[in-house]
Coordinates of C-alpha atoms and ligand atoms in Angstrom, one line a residue:
X194 CA 78.8 126.0 65.6
X195 CA 82.3 125.8 66.9
X196 CA 83.1 122.5 68.5
X197 CA 85.9 121.4 70.8
X198 CA 87.3 118.4 72.8
X199 CA 87.5 120.6 75.9
X200 CA 86.1 124.0 77.0
X201 CA 87.5 125.4 80.2
X202 CA 85.5 128.1 81.9
X203 CA 87.8 130.5 83.8
X204 CA 91.4 131.3 83.0
X205 CA 92.9 131.5 86.5
X206 CA 95.9 129.2 87.3
X207 CA 93.6 126.2 87.4
X208 CA 91.9 126.9 84.1
X209 CA 94.7 128.1 81.9
X210 CA 97.1 125.4 83.1
X211 CA 94.4 122.7 82.4
X212 CA 93.9 124.1 78.9
X213 CA 97.6 124.1 78.1
X214 CA 98.0 120.5 79.4
X215 CA 95.0 119.4 77.4
X216 CA 96.4 121.1 74.2
X217 CA 99.7 119.3 74.8
X218 CA 97.8 116.1 74.9
X219 CA 96.3 116.8 71.5
X220 CA 92.9 118.1 72.3
X221 CA 91.2 121.0 70.6
X222 CA 90.7 123.4 73.4
X223 CA 88.9 126.7 74.1
X224 CA 88.9 128.8 77.3
X225 CA 86.1 131.2 78.3
X226 CA 86.9 134.3 80.4
X227 CA 84.5 137.0 81.5
X228 CA 87.2 139.3 82.9
X229 CA 88.9 141.8 80.5
X230 CA 92.2 140.0 81.1
X231 CA 93.3 136.4 81.4
X232 CA 94.9 134.9 84.6
X233 CA 92.1 135.0 87.1
X234 CA 92.3 136.2 90.7
X235 CA 95.9 135.1 91.0
X236 CA 97.4 137.2 88.3
X237 CA 95.0 140.2 88.4
X238 CA 94.0 140.8 92.1
X239 CA 95.7 138.0 94.1
X240 CA 99.1 136.4 94.2
X241 CA 100.9 138.6 91.8
X242 CA 99.9 142.1 92.7
X243 CA 100.3 141.3 96.4
X244 CA 103.8 139.9 95.9
X245 CA 104.8 142.9 93.9
X246 CA 103.7 145.2 96.7
X247 CA 105.3 142.9 99.3
X248 CA 108.6 143.1 97.5
X249 CA 108.5 146.8 96.9
X250 CA 107.4 147.7 100.5
X251 CA 110.1 145.3 101.9
X252 CA 112.8 147.2 99.8
X253 CA 111.4 150.5 101.2
X254 CA 111.7 149.2 104.8
X255 CA 115.1 147.7 104.2
X256 CA 116.4 151.0 102.8
X257 CA 114.9 152.8 105.8
X258 CA 116.0 150.5 108.6
X259 CA 118.6 147.9 107.5
X260 CA 121.0 149.6 105.0
X261 CA 122.8 151.8 107.6
X262 CA 123.7 148.9 109.9
X263 CA 125.4 147.2 106.9
X264 CA 127.4 150.4 106.3
X265 CA 125.3 151.4 103.3
X266 CA 124.5 155.0 103.9
X267 CA 121.6 156.5 101.9
X268 CA 119.3 159.4 102.7
X269 CA 115.9 158.4 104.2
X270 CA 113.8 156.8 101.4
X271 CA 110.7 158.6 100.2
X272 CA 107.6 156.8 99.2
X273 CA 106.2 157.4 95.7
X274 CA 103.0 155.4 96.0
X275 CA 101.8 155.9 92.4
X276 CA 105.2 154.7 91.1
X277 CA 104.9 151.6 93.4
X278 CA 101.5 151.0 92.0
X279 CA 102.9 151.3 88.5
X280 CA 105.6 148.7 89.4
X281 CA 102.7 146.4 90.6
X282 CA 100.7 146.9 87.4
X283 CA 103.8 146.2 85.2
X284 CA 104.1 142.9 87.1
X285 CA 100.5 142.1 86.4
X286 CA 100.6 143.1 82.8
X287 CA 103.8 141.0 82.2
X288 CA 102.2 137.9 83.6
X289 CA 98.8 138.4 81.9
X290 CA 100.6 138.9 78.5
X291 CA 102.5 135.7 79.3
X292 CA 99.2 133.7 79.6
X293 CA 97.9 135.3 76.3
X294 CA 101.1 134.2 74.6
X295 CA 100.8 130.6 76.0
X296 CA 97.2 130.4 74.7
X297 CA 98.4 131.3 71.2
X298 CA 101.4 129.1 71.4
X299 CA 99.2 126.1 72.3
X300 CA 96.5 127.0 69.7
X301 CA 93.9 127.5 72.4
X302 CA 90.9 129.6 71.4
X303 CA 90.1 132.4 73.9
X304 CA 86.3 133.1 74.0
X305 CA 85.7 136.4 75.8
X306 CA 82.5 136.5 77.8
X307 CA 80.5 134.8 80.5
X308 CA 80.3 131.0 80.2
X309 CA 77.0 129.3 81.0
X310 CA 76.7 125.5 80.9
X311 CA 73.6 124.6 79.0
X312 CA 74.1 120.9 79.8
X313 CA 76.8 118.3 79.1
X314 CA 78.5 119.2 75.9
X315 CA 77.1 122.8 75.4
X316 CA 78.4 126.1 76.7
X317 CA 76.9 129.5 76.0
X318 CA 79.3 132.4 75.9
X319 CA 77.9 135.9 76.2
X320 CA 79.8 139.1 76.2
X321 CA 80.2 142.4 74.2
X322 CA 76.6 142.2 73.1
X323 CA 77.1 138.8 71.4
X324 CA 76.0 135.3 72.4
X325 CA 77.4 132.1 70.9
X326 CA 76.9 128.5 71.8
X327 CA 79.9 126.1 71.5
X328 CA 79.8 122.3 71.5
X329 CA 82.4 120.4 73.4
X330 CA 83.0 116.8 74.5
X331 CA 84.2 117.9 77.9
X332 CA 83.8 121.0 80.2
X333 CA 86.0 122.0 83.0
X334 CA 84.6 124.5 85.6
X335 CA 87.5 126.6 86.8
X336 CA 85.6 129.7 87.9
X337 CA 87.5 130.2 91.2
X338 CA 86.4 132.1 94.2
X339 CA 85.2 135.5 95.4
X340 CA 85.6 137.4 98.7
X341 CA 83.5 136.3 101.7
X342 CA 81.5 139.2 103.0
X343 CA 80.7 140.2 106.6
X344 CA 77.0 140.7 107.2
X345 CA 76.1 144.4 107.8
X346 CA 79.5 145.7 106.6
X347 CA 79.4 147.0 103.0
X348 CA 82.7 146.9 101.1
X349 CA 83.0 150.1 99.0
X350 CA 86.7 149.3 98.0
X351 CA 87.7 152.8 99.1
X352 CA 87.4 152.9 102.9
X353 CA 86.0 149.5 103.7
X354 CA 88.0 147.3 101.4
X355 CA 88.5 143.6 100.4
X356 CA 91.9 142.4 99.3
X357 CA 91.2 144.0 95.9
X358 CA 90.8 147.5 97.3
X359 CA 93.7 147.0 99.7
X360 CA 96.0 146.3 96.6
X361 CA 95.1 149.7 95.2
X362 CA 94.8 152.3 98.0
X363 CA 95.5 155.8 96.8
X364 CA 97.3 156.8 99.9
X365 CA 98.8 155.1 103.0
X366 CA 96.1 155.0 105.7
X367 CA 97.3 156.3 109.0
X368 CA 95.5 153.5 110.6
X369 CA 94.3 150.2 109.1
X370 CA 91.9 147.8 110.9
X371 CA 92.1 144.3 109.5
X372 CA 89.3 141.8 110.1
X373 CA 90.8 138.3 110.0
X374 CA 94.3 137.2 110.8
X375 CA 94.6 134.8 107.9
X376 CA 97.0 134.9 104.9
X377 CA 95.6 138.0 103.3
X378 CA 95.4 140.1 106.5
X379 CA 99.0 139.4 107.4
X380 CA 100.4 139.9 103.9
X381 CA 98.5 143.1 103.1
X382 CA 98.8 144.3 106.7
X383 CA 102.6 143.9 106.2
X384 CA 102.6 146.0 103.0
X385 CA 100.7 148.9 104.6
X386 CA 102.5 148.6 107.9
X387 CA 105.9 148.9 106.2
X388 CA 104.6 152.0 104.3
X389 CA 103.6 153.7 107.5
X390 CA 100.1 152.5 108.6
X391 CA 99.3 151.6 112.2
X392 CA 97.9 148.1 111.9
X393 CA 95.4 146.4 114.2
X394 CA 94.2 142.9 113.4
X395 CA 90.9 141.6 114.9
X396 CA 90.7 137.8 114.7
X397 CA 87.7 135.6 115.7
X398 CA 89.8 132.7 116.9
X399 CA 92.3 132.7 119.8
X400 CA 95.2 132.4 117.3
X401 CA 96.5 133.7 114.0
X402 CA 96.8 131.7 110.8
X403 CA 94.4 128.8 111.6
X404 CA 95.6 125.6 109.9
X405 CA 99.3 126.4 110.3
X406 CA 101.3 124.7 113.1
X407 CA 100.4 126.3 116.4
X408 CA 103.9 126.9 117.7
X409 CA 104.9 128.4 114.3
X410 CA 101.9 130.7 114.4
X411 CA 102.7 131.8 118.0
X412 CA 106.3 132.7 117.2
X413 CA 105.2 134.4 114.0
X414 CA 102.7 136.5 116.0
X415 CA 105.4 137.6 118.4
X416 CA 107.6 138.7 115.5
X417 CA 104.8 140.7 113.9
X418 CA 104.1 142.3 117.3
X419 CA 107.8 143.2 117.5
X420 CA 107.4 144.9 114.2
X421 CA 104.5 146.9 115.5
X422 CA 101.3 144.9 114.7
X423 CA 98.6 144.9 117.3
X424 CA 96.4 141.8 117.6
X425 CA 93.0 141.4 119.2
X426 CA 92.3 137.7 119.2
X427 CA 89.0 136.0 120.2
X428 CA 87.1 139.1 118.9
X429 CA 84.9 140.0 116.1
X430 CA 83.9 143.2 114.3
X431 CA 80.1 143.6 114.3
X432 CA 79.7 146.9 112.6
X433 CA 81.5 149.8 111.1
X434 CA 80.2 153.3 111.4
X435 CA 81.1 155.2 108.2
X436 CA 79.3 158.5 109.0
X437 CA 82.4 160.4 110.2
X438 CA 85.7 161.3 108.7
X439 CA 87.2 158.3 110.5
X440 CA 85.6 154.9 110.5
X441 CA 84.5 153.5 113.9
X442 CA 84.4 149.7 114.2
X443 CA 82.5 148.0 117.0
X444 CA 84.6 145.1 118.3
X445 CA 83.0 142.4 120.5
X446 CA 84.6 139.4 122.2
X447 CA 83.9 136.3 120.1
X448 CA 82.3 134.7 123.2
X449 CA 80.0 137.7 123.7
X450 CA 80.4 140.6 126.2
X451 CA 80.9 144.3 126.2
X452 CA 81.8 145.9 122.8
X453 CA 84.6 148.5 122.3
X454 CA 85.2 150.9 119.5
X455 CA 88.3 151.0 117.3
X456 CA 88.9 154.0 115.0
X457 CA 90.6 153.5 111.6
X458 CA 91.0 155.2 108.3
X459 CA 90.6 152.0 106.3
X460 CA 89.0 148.6 107.3
X461 CA 90.2 145.5 105.4
X462 CA 87.8 142.6 105.5
X463 CA 89.6 139.3 104.8
X464 CA 87.7 136.5 106.5
X465 CA 88.1 133.9 103.7
X466 CA 86.9 133.3 100.2
X467 CA 83.9 131.5 98.8
X468 CA 83.4 129.5 95.6
X469 CA 82.2 131.5 92.6
X470 CA 79.5 129.9 90.4
X471 CA 77.3 132.9 89.7
X472 CA 75.6 132.8 86.3
X473 CA 77.2 129.4 85.5
X474 CA 73.9 127.6 85.1
X475 CA 74.9 124.8 87.5
X476 CA 71.3 124.3 88.7
X477 CA 69.9 124.1 85.3
X478 CA 72.6 121.8 84.1
X479 CA 72.0 119.6 87.2
X480 CA 75.6 119.9 88.6
X481 CA 75.6 119.3 92.4
X482 CA 77.2 121.7 94.9
X483 CA 77.9 121.0 98.6
X484 CA 76.5 122.9 101.6
X485 CA 79.3 125.5 101.2
X486 CA 78.5 126.1 97.5
X487 CA 81.6 124.2 96.2
X488 CA 81.1 122.1 93.1
X489 CA 81.1 118.4 94.2
X490 CA 83.6 116.2 92.4
X491 CA 84.9 112.7 92.8
X492 CA 88.5 111.6 93.0
X493 CA 88.8 112.2 89.2
X494 CA 87.5 115.8 89.3
X495 CA 84.3 114.6 87.7
X496 CA 81.0 116.2 88.8
X497 CA 77.8 114.2 89.0
X498 CA 77.2 115.1 85.3
X499 CA 79.3 113.0 82.8
X500 CA 81.7 115.1 80.8
X501 CA 81.6 118.0 83.3
X502 CA 84.7 118.4 85.6
X503 CA 85.7 121.0 88.2
X504 CA 89.1 122.2 89.7
X505 CA 90.7 124.9 91.8
X506 CA 89.1 127.3 94.3
X507 CA 85.6 126.3 93.2
X508 CA 86.0 122.8 94.6
X509 CA 87.0 121.6 98.1
X510 CA 90.6 121.9 99.4
X511 CA 93.1 124.7 100.1
X512 CA 92.4 127.8 98.0
X513 CA 95.9 128.0 96.5
X514 CA 97.1 128.7 93.0
X515 CA 99.5 125.8 92.9
X516 CA 96.8 123.4 94.1
X517 CA 94.5 124.7 91.3
X518 CA 97.4 124.3 88.7
X519 CA 98.2 120.7 89.7
X520 CA 94.5 119.8 89.6
X521 CA 94.3 121.4 86.1
X522 CA 97.1 119.2 84.9
X523 CA 95.7 116.0 86.5
X524 CA 92.2 116.7 85.2
X525 CA 93.4 117.2 81.6
X526 CA 95.4 114.0 81.9
X527 CA 92.4 112.1 83.2
X528 CA 90.2 113.5 80.4
X529 CA 92.8 112.2 77.9
X530 CA 92.6 108.8 79.5
X531 CA 95.8 109.0 81.5
X532 CA 96.3 108.6 85.3
X533 CA 96.4 112.2 86.5
X534 CA 96.9 112.5 90.2
X535 CA 97.4 115.2 92.9
X536 CA 99.0 114.3 96.2
X537 CA 97.0 116.4 98.7
X538 CA 99.4 115.4 101.5
X539 CA 102.2 117.4 100.0
X540 CA 100.8 120.8 99.1
X541 CA 103.0 123.6 100.5
X542 CA 101.6 126.8 102.0
X543 CA 103.5 130.0 102.2
X544 CA 102.8 133.4 103.8
X545 CA 105.0 135.9 102.0
X546 CA 105.7 138.3 104.9
X547 CA 109.0 139.1 106.6
X548 CA 109.9 136.7 107.9
X549 CA 108.1 134.2 105.6
X550 CA 106.1 131.3 107.0
X551 CA 106.0 128.0 105.1
X552 CA 104.5 124.7 105.8
X553 CA 104.0 121.3 104.2
X554 CA 102.3 118.2 105.6
X555 CA 100.9 117.6 109.0
X556 CA 101.1 120.1 111.9
X557 CA 101.7 118.9 115.5
X558 CA 98.0 119.5 116.2
X559 CA 97.0 117.3 113.2
X560 CA 99.3 114.5 114.5
X561 CA 98.0 114.7 118.1
X562 CA 94.4 114.7 116.8
X563 CA 95.1 111.6 114.7
X564 CA 96.9 109.9 117.6
X565 CA 100.1 109.4 115.5
X566 CA 103.3 109.0 117.6
X567 CA 105.8 111.5 116.3
X568 CA 109.3 112.9 117.0
X569 CA 110.2 116.6 116.6
X570 CA 113.4 118.2 115.5
X571 CA 113.8 122.0 115.7
X572 CA 116.6 124.4 114.8
X573 CA 116.6 128.2 115.2
X574 CA 118.1 130.6 112.6
X575 CA 120.0 132.2 115.5
X576 CA 122.3 129.1 115.2
X577 CA 122.6 129.2 111.4
X578 CA 125.9 130.8 110.2
X579 CA 124.5 132.5 107.1
X580 CA 121.6 134.0 109.0
X581 CA 124.0 135.2 111.7
X582 CA 126.3 137.0 109.2
X583 CA 123.3 138.6 107.4
X584 CA 121.7 139.4 110.8
X585 CA 118.4 137.8 109.8
X586 CA 118.0 135.3 112.6
X587 CA 114.3 135.5 113.3
X588 CA 112.5 132.1 113.2
X589 CA 113.2 128.4 113.2
X590 CA 112.7 125.1 111.3
X591 CA 110.6 122.3 112.7
X592 CA 110.6 118.8 111.3
X593 CA 108.0 116.3 112.4
X594 CA 108.6 112.6 111.8
X595 CA 106.8 109.3 112.4
X596 CA 108.2 107.9 115.7
X597 CA 108.2 104.4 114.4
X598 CA 109.3 104.7 110.8
X599 CA 111.1 108.1 110.9
X600 CA 109.2 109.1 107.7
X601 CA 108.8 112.9 107.5
X602 CA 105.2 113.9 108.1
X603 CA 105.5 117.7 108.2
X604 CA 108.0 120.5 107.9
X605 CA 107.3 124.1 109.1
X606 CA 109.5 127.1 108.8
X607 CA 109.4 130.7 110.0
X608 CA 112.2 132.7 108.5
X609 CA 113.5 134.7 105.6
X610 CA 113.2 132.8 102.3
X611 CA 111.1 130.1 104.0
X612 CA 108.9 130.0 100.9
X613 CA 111.8 128.9 98.7
X614 CA 113.3 126.6 101.4
X615 CA 110.2 124.4 101.9
X616 CA 110.5 122.6 98.5
X617 CA 113.3 120.3 99.5
X618 CA 110.9 119.0 102.2
X619 CA 108.2 118.7 99.5
X620 CA 110.4 116.6 97.3
X621 CA 111.6 114.4 100.2
X622 CA 107.9 113.8 101.3
X623 CA 106.8 113.0 97.7
X624 CA 109.4 110.2 97.8
X625 CA 108.4 109.1 101.3
X626 CA 111.8 110.1 102.7
X627 CA 112.8 110.0 106.4
X628 CA 114.3 112.6 108.7
X629 CA 117.5 110.5 108.5
X630 CA 117.5 110.9 104.7
X631 CA 117.2 114.7 105.1
X632 CA 119.9 114.7 107.8
X633 CA 122.3 112.8 105.6
X634 CA 121.8 114.9 102.5
X635 CA 124.7 117.2 102.0
X636 CA 123.6 120.9 102.1
X637 CA 125.7 123.7 100.7
X638 CA 127.4 125.9 103.3
X639 CA 126.7 128.7 104.1
X640 CA 123.0 128.5 103.4
X641 CA 119.8 129.0 105.3
X642 CA 118.8 125.6 104.1
X643 CA 121.4 124.1 106.4
X644 CA 118.8 124.8 109.2
X645 CA 116.5 122.2 107.6
X646 CA 119.3 119.6 107.7
X647 CA 120.0 120.6 111.3
X648 CA 116.4 120.3 112.3
X649 CA 116.3 116.8 110.7
X650 CA 119.5 116.0 112.7
X651 CA 117.7 117.3 115.8
X652 CA 115.0 114.6 115.3
X653 CA 117.7 112.2 116.3
X654 CA 119.0 114.6 119.0
X655 CA 122.3 115.2 117.2
X656 CA 122.2 118.7 115.7
X657 CA 125.7 119.9 115.3
X658 CA 125.4 123.6 115.8
X659 CA 123.1 123.6 118.8
Ligands
LIG89 P1 90.6 132.1 89.8 O1 92.0 132.5 89.8 O2 89.7 132.8 90.8 O3 90.1 132.3 88.3 C1 88.8 132.1 88.0 C2 88.5 132.8 86.7 O4 87.2 132.4 86.2 C3 88.4 134.3 86.8 O5 89.2 134.9 85.9 C4 87.0 134.7 86.6 O6 86.8 135.9 85.9 C5 86.6 133.5 85.7 N1 85.1 133.2 85.6 C6 84.3 133.0 86.7 N2 83.1 132.7 86.3 C7 83.1 132.7 84.9 C8 82.1 132.5 83.9 N3 80.9 132.1 84.2 N4 82.5 132.6 82.7 C9 83.8 133.0 82.3 N5 84.7 133.2 83.2 C10 84.4 133.1 84.5 N6 97.4 131.6 96.2 C11 98.7 131.2 96.2 O7 98.9 130.0 96.0 N7 99.7 132.0 96.5 C12 99.6 133.3 96.8 O8 100.5 134.0 97.0 C13 98.2 133.8 96.8 N8 98.0 135.1 97.0 C14 96.7 135.6 97.0 C15 96.5 136.9 97.3 C16 95.2 137.4 97.3 C17 95.0 138.9 97.6 C18 94.1 136.6 96.9 C19 92.8 137.1 96.9 C20 94.3 135.3 96.6 C21 95.6 134.7 96.7 N9 95.9 133.4 96.4 C22 97.2 132.9 96.5 C23 94.8 132.5 96.0 C24 94.8 132.3 94.5 O9 94.6 133.5 93.9 C25 93.7 131.3 94.1 O10 93.8 130.1 94.9 C26 93.7 131.0 92.7 O11 93.6 132.1 91.9 C27 92.6 130.0 92.3 O12 92.7 129.7 90.9 P2 91.4 129.3 90.1 O13 91.9 129.0 88.7 O14 90.7 128.2 90.8 O15 90.4 130.5 90.1
LIG90 P1 91.9 132.9 105.6 O1 91.0 131.7 105.6 O2 93.3 132.6 105.4 O3 91.8 133.7 107.0 C1 90.6 134.3 107.4 C2 90.7 134.6 108.9 O4 89.6 135.3 109.2 C3 90.7 133.3 109.7 O5 91.8 133.4 110.6 C4 89.3 133.3 110.4 O6 89.3 132.7 111.7 C5 89.1 134.8 110.5 N1 87.7 135.2 110.6 C6 86.6 134.6 110.0 N2 85.5 135.3 110.3 C7 85.8 136.3 111.1 C8 85.1 137.4 111.8 N3 83.8 137.5 111.6 N4 85.9 138.2 112.5 C9 87.2 138.1 112.7 N5 87.9 137.1 112.1 C10 87.2 136.3 111.3 O7 91.3 133.8 104.5 P2 91.9 135.1 103.8 O8 93.1 135.7 104.5 O9 90.7 136.0 103.5 O10 92.4 134.5 102.4 C11 91.5 133.8 101.5 C12 92.2 132.7 100.8 O11 93.2 133.2 99.9 C13 92.9 131.8 101.7 O12 92.2 130.5 101.7 C14 94.3 131.6 101.2 O13 94.5 130.3 100.9 C15 94.3 132.4 99.9 N6 95.5 133.3 99.9 C16 96.7 132.7 99.9 C17 97.9 133.4 100.0 C18 99.2 132.7 99.9 O14 99.2 131.5 99.6 N7 100.3 133.4 100.3 C19 97.9 134.8 100.1 C20 96.5 135.4 100.2 C21 95.4 134.6 100.1

């Protein structure tokens, strides 16, 4: 019987990163994966394919609407959707191969099949008609998450799709109805809207992007509406009639009341994700889960069973690839007897639309709720030189600082490249920096990042260009 120091179940960004870190620390490691390819949700049906389509569709839209005003004259671009899907697949394959290479490089055994925990120290792997049992000193559960379903609405991945189907539509729907104005709805809605679909988003709450700063979400909603999105907030889809050529969704006010019908070619259901633990044998192994099905862990990623740990989407916290990765590293270090740690106060979130939305730390709503006295500095991209010359002035930067200590508590950005720009705020916050530190840090000119410095200056009411 093969025996290991660590067996990681699942090879998403949590699992494969944990395995690499453990191998670096001298452990004999195996990963178990039931999917045909490594990389989990993120590489196969999540982050990577969605970003490939966001990039390609953005280029399509730029060619159609932005080139001419810069004096670049091209004939109207034509969409070759199969070629765009090939571009997406090449991106997936490249990244998946990269993970395979990293497994080999770090001498990590890849066990193909479904992993079932038989108890502390024993994992059964079944797949391809074979079953083997491996022994291990430690187990890390990194089995990720699955789509949340809407009662009474069956996802067929053709006409009623989850994010997975929405990443592989065979033609551009003339109308797309999206249930849920979260990250997936707005990113994949952007892809298909740019390629020609009429997009309507139905959201249960009275705002989009719950969890993001309210002012940021409001301005972002206006920008999406300017692009042509239609939002129906405070509403829910209760059924979808699939009998006709066109789907007919019944939409009701969230608070109850008269229903109306919305017709659409395709309905995308994206109302969140749920932890995935099917077939893992948690009950038999005595591993506790909470009331939302998430594996319960302590501050050291340890479950209630000694030697069994859990990380990533399958445990509490934001369902983000970089959060899973950082937990993977910290968990491997803890197993090796080191002091692994994740700072949950500084985990950035990015929506990869145009413009992008990025955020780290507390929102104004968080601070109000916690009764923390704070100061705000804001700076619009309309006043940023680089944005003006590029004519990409949508959005703004918002810096929130502690009123007493000036320590930066949150930074929120709507704007092009916001997802890259947020990291200077992350580094600053990791080091407990103040708005004054940010304001006095020299920023290259002309860059969009100067808007962050100006927003920090605005905390002290001394922005230069406003
Ligand atoms: P996963 O990536 O879900 O991997 C779990 C793996 O475990 C899977 O490969 C699964 O097959 C395997 N597995 C499960 N059970 C077993 C078993 N019993 N035996 C063997 N193998 C098993 N996050 C971001 O940070 N940025 C983004 O841009 C982003 N975009 C996204 C876009 C979409 C459309 C979606 C759906 C998600 C996106 N996410 C994004 C979220 C991100 O994909 C997840 O947070 C991340 O993949 C979680 O990593 P994980 O390792 O916990 O689990
Ligand atoms: P989400 O949690 O971001 O948004 C779901 C939305 O659906 C919420 O606004 C919620 O209020 C709404 N909703 C719930 N039930 C509803 C109903 N019955 N009717 C109408 N609206 C309803 O979840 P989403 O977009 O499905 O994404 C899942 C996860 O994937 C997220 O947690 C996110 O972290 C991750 N992800 C991250 C990305 C990124 O980092 N760029 C990209 C895509 C996904």
